[in-house]
């Protein structure tokens, strides 16, 4: 598979680590969250495989183009409009989350409207770019931030403040029945693949998607899900974690870099999430813009 395919999958996973996903999962930590993670991983991988194989069968074709060839206007116009609205809401929810994070941790004196407008203006131009340019932008930002992601993960797993007994205790709840809310949240981590509804136009040649690619996705899925849920518990314990609004912010603030320019890792983490929030919103809004352009016959509007 192309590296750009993995960017779409991984950016959605990383961007949702700090959003509502871990908060929802940890809320049900004593009510079936562990088994829900397992069920969510299985269902999420099924969704990824089905979506990938479907669009891989139609190289260079977007979902609207396939609908035009196979369905009637009365069906695909309302469907595409609904999808465009959902993608727009997904992008703006990421912006709202990060705006509140900025006010709480970095810029408490700046009005939220000013922060929101600044973030929107920085993203809105990219939404109207061609799909290949959007992917190249994603690659540049992701490659720059990837070493920071690896560093934070290594720092978390090697920290002296990480108590593996807390993690083992949390794993004991695996015998409890899964919770539908926790299952839905864990599945949401895997939904970056659905952006192929538009980004599939970039993959003009049929990709090699076999056992090796599935194994890579399984490894990424398990590692991301385990890190998202268990690392905050390992730092704060099963009881204290329920009092935190943003578990991963508190977790990153529990780590220190004693001999670095910035000692508190939380500031590095917030800057990293700013990049991931930018990419996630750019992807979602680009899909929404392309769907609206198709609906209202504005395909020639490109930058």
C-alpha positions as YAML, in Angstrom:
chain: A
units: angstrom
residues:
- id: 1
  name: UNK
  ca: [0.00, 0.00, 0.00]
- id: 2
  name: UNK
  ca: [1.03, 3.57, -0.59]
- id: 3
  name: UNK
  ca: [2.47, 5.46, 2.37]
- id: 4
  name: UNK
  ca: [-0.30, 8.04, 1.95]
- id: 5
  name: UNK
  ca: [-2.85, 5.36, 2.84]
- id: 6
  name: UNK
  ca: [-1.15, 4.80, 6.18]
- id: 7
  name: UNK
  ca: [-1.06, 8.55, 6.79]
- id: 8
  name: UNK
  ca: [-4.86, 8.70, 6.57]
- id: 9
  name: UNK
  ca: [-5.25, 5.82, 9.03]
- id: 10
  name: UNK
  ca: [-2.61, 6.90, 11.55]
- id: 11
  name: UNK
  ca: [-3.47, 10.61, 11.68]
- id: 12
  name: UNK
  ca: [-7.04, 9.82, 12.68]
- id: 13
  name: UNK
  ca: [-5.78, 7.50, 15.43]
- id: 14
  name: UNK
  ca: [-3.26, 9.99, 16.80]
- id: 15
  name: UNK
  ca: [-5.62, 12.98, 16.63]
- id: 16
  name: UNK
  ca: [-8.27, 11.13, 18.65]
- id: 17
  name: UNK
  ca: [-5.88, 10.13, 21.43]
- id: 18
  name: UNK
  ca: [-6.41, 13.50, 23.09]
- id: 19
  name: UNK
  ca: [-10.06, 14.05, 22.16]
- id: 20
  name: UNK
  ca: [-13.15, 12.41, 23.63]
- id: 21
  name: UNK
  ca: [-12.15, 8.83, 22.77]
- id: 22
  name: UNK
  ca: [-9.93, 8.09, 25.82]
- id: 23
  name: UNK
  ca: [-12.31, 10.03, 28.07]
- id: 24
  name: UNK
  ca: [-15.24, 7.83, 27.02]
- id: 25
  name: UNK
  ca: [-13.20, 4.63, 27.27]
- id: 26
  name: UNK
  ca: [-11.90, 5.48, 30.74]
- id: 27
  name: UNK
  ca: [-15.38, 6.42, 31.91]
- id: 28
  name: UNK
  ca: [-16.37, 2.78, 31.42]
- id: 29
  name: UNK
  ca: [-13.11, 1.33, 32.77]
- id: 30
  name: UNK
  ca: [-15.08, -0.68, 35.37]
- id: 31
  name: UNK
  ca: [-17.98, -1.49, 33.05]
- id: 32
  name: UNK
  ca: [-16.52, -3.53, 30.21]
- id: 33
  name: UNK
  ca: [-14.08, -1.11, 28.56]
- id: 34
  name: UNK
  ca: [-11.30, -3.71, 28.26]
- id: 35
  name: UNK
  ca: [-13.41, -6.23, 26.38]
- id: 36
  name: UNK
  ca: [-14.90, -3.34, 24.41]
- id: 37
  name: UNK
  ca: [-11.39, -2.50, 23.21]
- id: 38
  name: UNK
  ca: [-10.93, -6.04, 21.92]
- id: 39
  name: UNK
  ca: [-14.31, -6.00, 20.17]
- id: 40
  name: UNK
  ca: [-13.59, -2.52, 18.81]
- id: 41
  name: UNK
  ca: [-10.22, -3.59, 17.40]
- id: 42
  name: UNK
  ca: [-11.80, -6.55, 15.61]
- id: 43
  name: UNK
  ca: [-14.71, -4.54, 14.19]
- id: 44
  name: UNK
  ca: [-12.44, -1.61, 13.34]
- id: 45
  name: UNK
  ca: [-10.05, -3.84, 11.41]
- id: 46
  name: UNK
  ca: [-12.99, -5.39, 9.56]
- id: 47
  name: UNK
  ca: [-14.13, -1.89, 8.54]
- id: 48
  name: UNK
  ca: [-10.60, -0.96, 7.43]
- id: 49
  name: UNK
  ca: [-10.18, -4.14, 5.38]
- id: 50
  name: UNK
  ca: [-13.62, -3.88, 3.75]
- id: 51
  name: UNK
  ca: [-13.20, -0.20, 2.84]
- id: 52
  name: UNK
  ca: [-9.68, -0.74, 1.54]
- id: 53
  name: UNK
  ca: [-10.58, -3.73, -0.61]
- id: 54
  name: UNK
  ca: [-13.66, -1.97, -1.95]
- id: 55
  name: UNK
  ca: [-11.87, 1.18, -3.10]
- id: 56
  name: UNK
  ca: [-8.83, -0.81, -4.22]
- id: 57
  name: UNK
  ca: [-11.13, -2.50, -6.73]
- id: 58
  name: UNK
  ca: [-11.83, 0.92, -8.32]
- id: 59
  name: UNK
  ca: [-8.46, 2.72, -8.65]
- id: 60
  name: UNK
  ca: [-8.73, 6.49, -9.04]
- id: 61
  name: UNK
  ca: [-12.51, 6.51, -8.49]
- id: 62
  name: UNK
  ca: [-14.16, 8.56, -5.77]
- id: 63
  name: UNK
  ca: [-17.32, 7.46, -3.99]
- id: 64
  name: UNK
  ca: [-19.50, 10.14, -5.69]
- id: 65
  name: UNK
  ca: [-18.28, 8.98, -9.11]
- id: 66
  name: UNK
  ca: [-19.19, 5.39, -8.27]
- id: 67
  name: UNK
  ca: [-22.63, 6.45, -7.06]
- id: 68
  name: UNK
  ca: [-23.29, 8.34, -10.31]
- id: 69
  name: UNK
  ca: [-22.54, 5.19, -12.30]
- id: 70
  name: UNK
  ca: [-24.68, 2.86, -10.19]
- id: 71
  name: UNK
  ca: [-27.53, 4.81, -8.54]
- id: 72
  name: UNK
  ca: [-30.11, 7.51, -9.25]
- id: 73
  name: UNK
  ca: [-29.93, 11.19, -8.36]
- id: 74
  name: UNK
  ca: [-32.74, 10.96, -5.80]
- id: 75
  name: UNK
  ca: [-30.57, 8.52, -3.85]
- id: 76
  name: UNK
  ca: [-27.01, 9.80, -4.08]
- id: 77
  name: UNK
  ca: [-27.63, 13.56, -3.71]
- id: 78
  name: UNK
  ca: [-29.19, 13.32, -0.20]
- id: 79
  name: UNK
  ca: [-26.61, 10.69, 0.79]
- id: 80
  name: UNK
  ca: [-23.65, 12.81, -0.30]
- id: 81
  name: UNK
  ca: [-25.10, 15.90, 1.36]
- id: 82
  name: UNK
  ca: [-25.48, 13.99, 4.61]
- id: 83
  name: UNK
  ca: [-21.91, 12.70, 4.32]
- id: 84
  name: UNK
  ca: [-20.57, 16.21, 3.65]
- id: 85
  name: UNK
  ca: [-22.29, 17.57, 6.75]
- id: 86
  name: UNK
  ca: [-20.93, 14.70, 8.87]
- id: 87
  name: UNK
  ca: [-17.38, 15.28, 7.65]
- id: 88
  name: UNK
  ca: [-17.69, 19.01, 8.34]
- id: 89
  name: UNK
  ca: [-18.91, 18.31, 11.89]
- id: 90
  name: UNK
  ca: [-16.04, 15.87, 12.44]
- id: 91
  name: UNK
  ca: [-13.54, 18.55, 11.49]
- id: 92
  name: UNK
  ca: [-15.11, 21.32, 13.55]
- id: 93
  name: UNK
  ca: [-15.34, 19.08, 16.63]
- id: 94
  name: UNK
  ca: [-11.56, 18.69, 16.50]
- id: 95
  name: UNK
  ca: [-11.15, 22.46, 16.25]
- id: 96
  name: UNK
  ca: [-13.47, 23.09, 19.20]
- id: 97
  name: UNK
  ca: [-11.64, 20.55, 21.35]
- id: 98
  name: UNK
  ca: [-8.25, 22.08, 20.65]
- id: 99
  name: UNK
  ca: [-9.55, 25.64, 21.11]
- id: 100
  name: UNK
  ca: [-10.65, 24.80, 24.64]
- id: 101
  name: UNK
  ca: [-7.32, 23.09, 25.28]
- id: 102
  name: UNK
  ca: [-5.44, 26.21, 24.20]
- id: 103
  name: UNK
  ca: [-7.53, 28.40, 26.51]
- id: 104
  name: UNK
  ca: [-7.06, 26.05, 29.45]
- id: 105
  name: UNK
  ca: [-3.33, 25.35, 29.14]
- id: 106
  name: UNK
  ca: [-1.57, 27.87, 26.87]
- id: 107
  name: UNK
  ca: [-3.52, 31.06, 26.14]
- id: 108
  name: UNK
  ca: [-6.10, 31.67, 28.91]
- id: 109
  name: UNK
  ca: [-6.35, 35.42, 28.18]
- id: 110
  name: UNK
  ca: [-7.23, 35.15, 24.48]
- id: 111
  name: UNK
  ca: [-10.95, 34.98, 23.55]
- id: 112
  name: UNK
  ca: [-12.07, 31.63, 22.25]
- id: 113
  name: UNK
  ca: [-13.56, 33.21, 19.11]
- id: 114
  name: UNK
  ca: [-10.20, 34.69, 18.18]
- id: 115
  name: UNK
  ca: [-8.48, 31.33, 18.68]
- id: 116
  name: UNK
  ca: [-11.14, 29.54, 16.66]
- id: 117
  name: UNK
  ca: [-11.00, 32.02, 13.78]
- id: 118
  name: UNK
  ca: [-7.20, 31.84, 13.70]
- id: 119
  name: UNK
  ca: [-7.30, 28.05, 13.43]
- id: 120
  name: UNK
  ca: [-10.05, 28.15, 10.81]
- id: 121
  name: UNK
  ca: [-8.18, 30.64, 8.62]
- id: 122
  name: UNK
  ca: [-5.04, 28.52, 8.80]
- id: 123
  name: UNK
  ca: [-6.94, 25.48, 7.53]
- id: 124
  name: UNK
  ca: [-9.60, 26.79, 5.17]
- id: 125
  name: UNK
  ca: [-7.24, 27.53, 2.27]
- id: 126
  name: UNK
  ca: [-5.91, 23.99, 2.31]
- id: 127
  name: UNK
  ca: [-9.41, 22.56, 2.05]
- id: 128
  name: UNK
  ca: [-9.72, 23.89, -1.51]
- id: 129
  name: UNK
  ca: [-6.40, 22.55, -2.74]
- id: 130
  name: UNK
  ca: [-6.18, 19.57, -5.06]
- id: 131
  name: UNK
  ca: [-6.22, 16.19, -3.36]
- id: 132
  name: UNK
  ca: [-2.61, 15.39, -4.23]
- id: 133
  name: UNK
  ca: [-1.43, 18.70, -2.74]
- id: 134
  name: UNK
  ca: [-3.38, 17.99, 0.43]
- id: 135
  name: UNK
  ca: [-1.66, 14.61, 0.72]
- id: 136
  name: UNK
  ca: [1.77, 16.15, 0.17]
- id: 137
  name: UNK
  ca: [1.02, 18.71, 2.89]
- id: 138
  name: UNK
  ca: [-0.04, 15.90, 5.20]
- id: 139
  name: UNK
  ca: [3.18, 14.03, 4.48]
- id: 140
  name: UNK
  ca: [5.41, 17.01, 5.24]
- id: 141
  name: UNK
  ca: [3.74, 17.81, 8.56]
- id: 142
  name: UNK
  ca: [3.47, 14.16, 9.60]
- id: 143
  name: UNK
  ca: [7.09, 13.30, 8.80]
- id: 144
  name: UNK
  ca: [8.29, 16.33, 10.78]
- id: 145
  name: UNK
  ca: [6.22, 15.31, 13.80]
- id: 146
  name: UNK
  ca: [6.74, 11.54, 13.62]
- id: 147
  name: UNK
  ca: [10.03, 11.58, 15.62]
- id: 148
  name: UNK
  ca: [8.24, 13.56, 18.36]
- id: 149
  name: UNK
  ca: [5.45, 10.97, 18.43]
- id: 150
  name: UNK
  ca: [7.95, 8.13, 18.82]
- id: 151
  name: UNK
  ca: [9.84, 10.07, 21.50]
- id: 152
  name: UNK
  ca: [6.69, 10.67, 23.57]
- id: 153
  name: UNK
  ca: [5.66, 7.01, 23.31]
- id: 154
  name: UNK
  ca: [9.12, 5.81, 24.37]
- id: 155
  name: UNK
  ca: [9.19, 8.38, 27.17]
- id: 156
  name: UNK
  ca: [5.80, 7.16, 28.43]
- id: 157
  name: UNK
  ca: [6.70, 3.47, 28.42]
- id: 158
  name: UNK
  ca: [10.09, 4.02, 30.07]
- id: 159
  name: UNK
  ca: [8.93, 6.55, 32.68]
- id: 160
  name: UNK
  ca: [9.47, 5.68, 36.34]
- id: 161
  name: UNK
  ca: [6.01, 7.08, 37.08]
- id: 162
  name: UNK
  ca: [4.37, 4.37, 34.98]
- id: 163
  name: UNK
  ca: [3.00, 1.75, 37.37]
- id: 164
  name: UNK
  ca: [2.42, -1.54, 35.59]
- id: 165
  name: UNK
  ca: [0.44, -2.85, 38.56]
- id: 166
  name: UNK
  ca: [-2.27, -0.30, 37.74]
- id: 167
  name: UNK
  ca: [-2.34, -1.62, 34.17]
- id: 168
  name: UNK
  ca: [-2.56, -5.25, 35.31]
- id: 169
  name: UNK
  ca: [-5.39, -4.32, 37.65]
- id: 170
  name: UNK
  ca: [-7.27, -2.65, 34.80]
- id: 171
  name: UNK
  ca: [-6.82, -5.74, 32.63]
- id: 172
  name: UNK
  ca: [-8.68, -7.84, 35.21]
- id: 173
  name: UNK
  ca: [-11.93, -6.21, 34.05]
- id: 174
  name: UNK
  ca: [-11.69, -8.13, 30.78]
- id: 175
  name: UNK
  ca: [-14.32, -10.57, 32.09]
- id: 176
  name: UNK
  ca: [-17.01, -7.87, 32.06]
- id: 177
  name: UNK
  ca: [-19.41, -7.57, 29.14]
- id: 178
  name: UNK
  ca: [-18.55, -4.94, 26.52]
- id: 179
  name: UNK
  ca: [-20.23, -1.54, 26.60]
- id: 180
  name: UNK
  ca: [-21.73, -0.15, 23.40]
- id: 181
  name: UNK
  ca: [-20.38, 3.36, 24.03]
- id: 182
  name: UNK
  ca: [-16.85, 2.08, 24.63]
- id: 183
  name: UNK
  ca: [-17.03, -0.15, 21.55]
- id: 184
  name: UNK
  ca: [-18.16, 2.78, 19.40]
- id: 185
  name: UNK
  ca: [-15.34, 4.97, 20.73]
- id: 186
  name: UNK
  ca: [-12.69, 2.35, 20.01]
- id: 187
  name: UNK
  ca: [-14.06, 1.81, 16.50]
- id: 188
  name: UNK
  ca: [-13.82, 5.57, 15.87]
- id: 189
  name: UNK
  ca: [-10.02, 5.29, 16.04]
- id: 190
  name: UNK
  ca: [-10.07, 3.25, 12.83]
- id: 191
  name: UNK
  ca: [-12.33, 5.47, 10.74]
- id: 192
  name: UNK
  ca: [-9.52, 7.36, 9.04]
- id: 193
  name: UNK
  ca: [-9.86, 4.85, 6.20]
- id: 194
  name: UNK
  ca: [-13.31, 6.18, 5.26]
- id: 195
  name: UNK
  ca: [-11.64, 9.32, 3.89]
- id: 196
  name: UNK
  ca: [-10.92, 7.18, 0.83]
- id: 197
  name: UNK
  ca: [-14.35, 8.30, -0.40]
- id: 198
  name: UNK
  ca: [-12.45, 11.27, -1.88]
- id: 199
  name: UNK
  ca: [-8.76, 10.50, -1.45]
- id: 200
  name: UNK
  ca: [-9.06, 7.33, -3.53]
- id: 201
  name: UNK
  ca: [-8.74, 9.54, -6.63]
- id: 202
  name: UNK
  ca: [-5.04, 9.85, -5.76]
- id: 203
  name: UNK
  ca: [-4.51, 6.07, -5.92]
- id: 204
  name: UNK
  ca: [-4.81, 5.64, -9.67]
- id: 205
  name: UNK
  ca: [-3.13, 2.23, -9.66]
- id: 206
  name: UNK
  ca: [-4.35, -0.85, -7.84]
- id: 207
  name: UNK
  ca: [-2.52, -1.21, -4.53]
- id: 208
  name: UNK
  ca: [-1.05, -4.37, -3.07]
- id: 209
  name: UNK
  ca: [-3.24, -5.15, -0.07]
- id: 210
  name: UNK
  ca: [-2.52, -8.60, 1.31]
- id: 211
  name: UNK
  ca: [-1.55, -10.41, 4.49]
- id: 212
  name: UNK
  ca: [1.55, -8.28, 5.15]
- id: 213
  name: UNK
  ca: [-0.43, -5.05, 4.99]
- id: 214
  name: UNK
  ca: [-3.13, -6.50, 7.26]
- id: 215
  name: UNK
  ca: [-0.48, -7.56, 9.81]
- id: 216
  name: UNK
  ca: [0.92, -4.02, 9.80]
- id: 217
  name: UNK
  ca: [-2.57, -2.61, 10.40]
- id: 218
  name: UNK
  ca: [-3.17, -5.12, 13.23]
- id: 219
  name: UNK
  ca: [0.07, -4.07, 14.92]
- id: 220
  name: UNK
  ca: [-0.74, -0.36, 14.57]
- id: 221
  name: UNK
  ca: [-4.28, -0.94, 15.86]
- id: 222
  name: UNK
  ca: [-3.23, -2.91, 18.95]
- id: 223
  name: UNK
  ca: [-0.36, -0.56, 19.80]
- id: 224
  name: UNK
  ca: [-2.49, 2.57, 19.42]
- id: 225
  name: UNK
  ca: [-5.46, 1.20, 21.36]
- id: 226
  name: UNK
  ca: [-3.29, -0.16, 24.19]
- id: 227
  name: UNK
  ca: [-1.41, 3.13, 24.49]
- id: 228
  name: UNK
  ca: [-4.57, 5.25, 24.34]
- id: 229
  name: UNK
  ca: [-6.31, 3.38, 27.16]
- id: 230
  name: UNK
  ca: [-3.74, 1.80, 29.46]
- id: 231
  name: UNK
  ca: [-0.94, 4.39, 29.64]
- id: 232
  name: UNK
  ca: [-3.08, 7.05, 31.43]
- id: 233
  name: UNK
  ca: [-4.21, 4.36, 33.88]
- id: 234
  name: UNK
  ca: [-0.60, 3.35, 34.46]
- id: 235
  name: UNK
  ca: [0.27, 6.91, 35.46]
- id: 236
  name: UNK
  ca: [-2.79, 7.86, 37.51]
- id: 237
  name: UNK
  ca: [-4.44, 4.63, 38.65]
- id: 238
  name: UNK
  ca: [-7.94, 3.30, 38.01]
- id: 239
  name: UNK
  ca: [-9.59, 5.51, 40.62]
- id: 240
  name: UNK
  ca: [-7.88, 8.87, 40.02]
- id: 241
  name: UNK
  ca: [-8.16, 8.67, 36.23]
- id: 242
  name: UNK
  ca: [-11.92, 9.20, 36.42]
- id: 243
  name: UNK
  ca: [-11.45, 12.74, 37.75]
- id: 244
  name: UNK
  ca: [-9.46, 13.95, 34.72]
- id: 245
  name: UNK
  ca: [-11.17, 15.76, 31.84]
- id: 246
  name: UNK
  ca: [-8.24, 15.29, 29.44]
- id: 247
  name: UNK
  ca: [-6.38, 12.16, 30.61]
- id: 248
  name: UNK
  ca: [-3.57, 12.41, 28.08]
- id: 249
  name: UNK
  ca: [-2.81, 16.04, 28.94]
- id: 250
  name: UNK
  ca: [-2.33, 15.08, 32.59]
- id: 251
  name: UNK
  ca: [-0.31, 12.04, 31.51]
- id: 252
  name: UNK
  ca: [2.06, 14.07, 29.36]
- id: 253
  name: UNK
  ca: [2.44, 16.56, 32.22]
- id: 254
  name: UNK
  ca: [3.58, 13.66, 34.41]
- id: 255
  name: UNK
  ca: [6.67, 13.24, 32.24]
- id: 256
  name: UNK
  ca: [9.76, 15.42, 32.43]
- id: 257
  name: UNK
  ca: [12.80, 16.12, 30.25]
- id: 258
  name: UNK
  ca: [15.36, 17.19, 32.85]
- id: 259
  name: UNK
  ca: [18.14, 18.22, 30.46]
- id: 260
  name: UNK
  ca: [16.09, 19.72, 27.66]
- id: 261
  name: UNK
  ca: [15.17, 23.36, 26.95]
- id: 262
  name: UNK
  ca: [11.53, 22.61, 27.83]
- id: 263
  name: UNK
  ca: [11.30, 20.46, 30.95]
- id: 264
  name: UNK
  ca: [7.54, 19.81, 30.97]
- id: 265
  name: UNK
  ca: [6.58, 17.44, 28.17]
- id: 266
  name: UNK
  ca: [3.01, 18.73, 28.14]
- id: 267
  name: UNK
  ca: [4.01, 21.77, 26.05]
- id: 268
  name: UNK
  ca: [5.68, 19.55, 23.45]
- id: 269
  name: UNK
  ca: [2.61, 17.32, 23.50]
- id: 270
  name: UNK
  ca: [0.24, 20.26, 22.95]
- id: 271
  name: UNK
  ca: [2.29, 21.52, 20.00]
- id: 272
  name: UNK
  ca: [2.29, 18.01, 18.56]
- id: 273
  name: UNK
  ca: [-1.46, 17.80, 18.92]
- id: 274
  name: UNK
  ca: [-1.80, 21.19, 17.23]
- id: 275
  name: UNK
  ca: [-0.16, 19.67, 14.15]
- id: 276
  name: UNK
  ca: [-2.31, 16.54, 14.32]
- id: 277
  name: UNK
  ca: [-5.48, 18.59, 14.85]
- id: 278
  name: UNK
  ca: [-4.53, 20.69, 11.83]
- id: 279
  name: UNK
  ca: [-4.06, 17.59, 9.67]
- id: 280
  name: UNK
  ca: [-7.22, 15.89, 10.92]
- id: 281
  name: UNK
  ca: [-9.35, 18.97, 10.28]
- id: 282
  name: UNK
  ca: [-7.70, 19.52, 6.90]
- id: 283
  name: UNK
  ca: [-8.54, 15.96, 5.85]
- id: 284
  name: UNK
  ca: [-12.15, 16.11, 7.06]
- id: 285
  name: UNK
  ca: [-12.88, 19.51, 5.59]
- id: 286
  name: UNK
  ca: [-11.22, 18.66, 2.28]
- id: 287
  name: UNK
  ca: [-13.55, 15.67, 1.97]
- id: 288
  name: UNK
  ca: [-16.54, 17.84, 2.94]
- id: 289
  name: UNK
  ca: [-15.57, 20.55, 0.42]
- id: 290
  name: UNK
  ca: [-15.13, 18.01, -2.39]
- id: 291
  name: UNK
  ca: [-18.52, 16.47, -1.62]
- id: 292
  name: UNK
  ca: [-20.21, 19.88, -1.60]
- id: 293
  name: UNK
  ca: [-18.44, 20.80, -4.85]
- id: 294
  name: UNK
  ca: [-19.81, 17.65, -6.45]
- id: 295
  name: UNK
  ca: [-23.33, 18.27, -5.16]
- id: 296
  name: UNK
  ca: [-23.44, 21.90, -6.32]
- id: 297
  name: UNK
  ca: [-21.47, 21.32, -9.55]
- id: 298
  name: UNK
  ca: [-18.39, 23.32, -8.52]
- id: 299
  name: UNK
  ca: [-15.72, 20.75, -9.46]
- id: 300
  name: UNK
  ca: [-13.72, 23.30, -11.48]
- id: 301
  name: UNK
  ca: [-13.04, 25.41, -8.37]
- id: 302
  name: UNK
  ca: [-9.44, 24.44, -7.56]
- id: 303
  name: UNK
  ca: [-6.41, 26.22, -6.11]
...
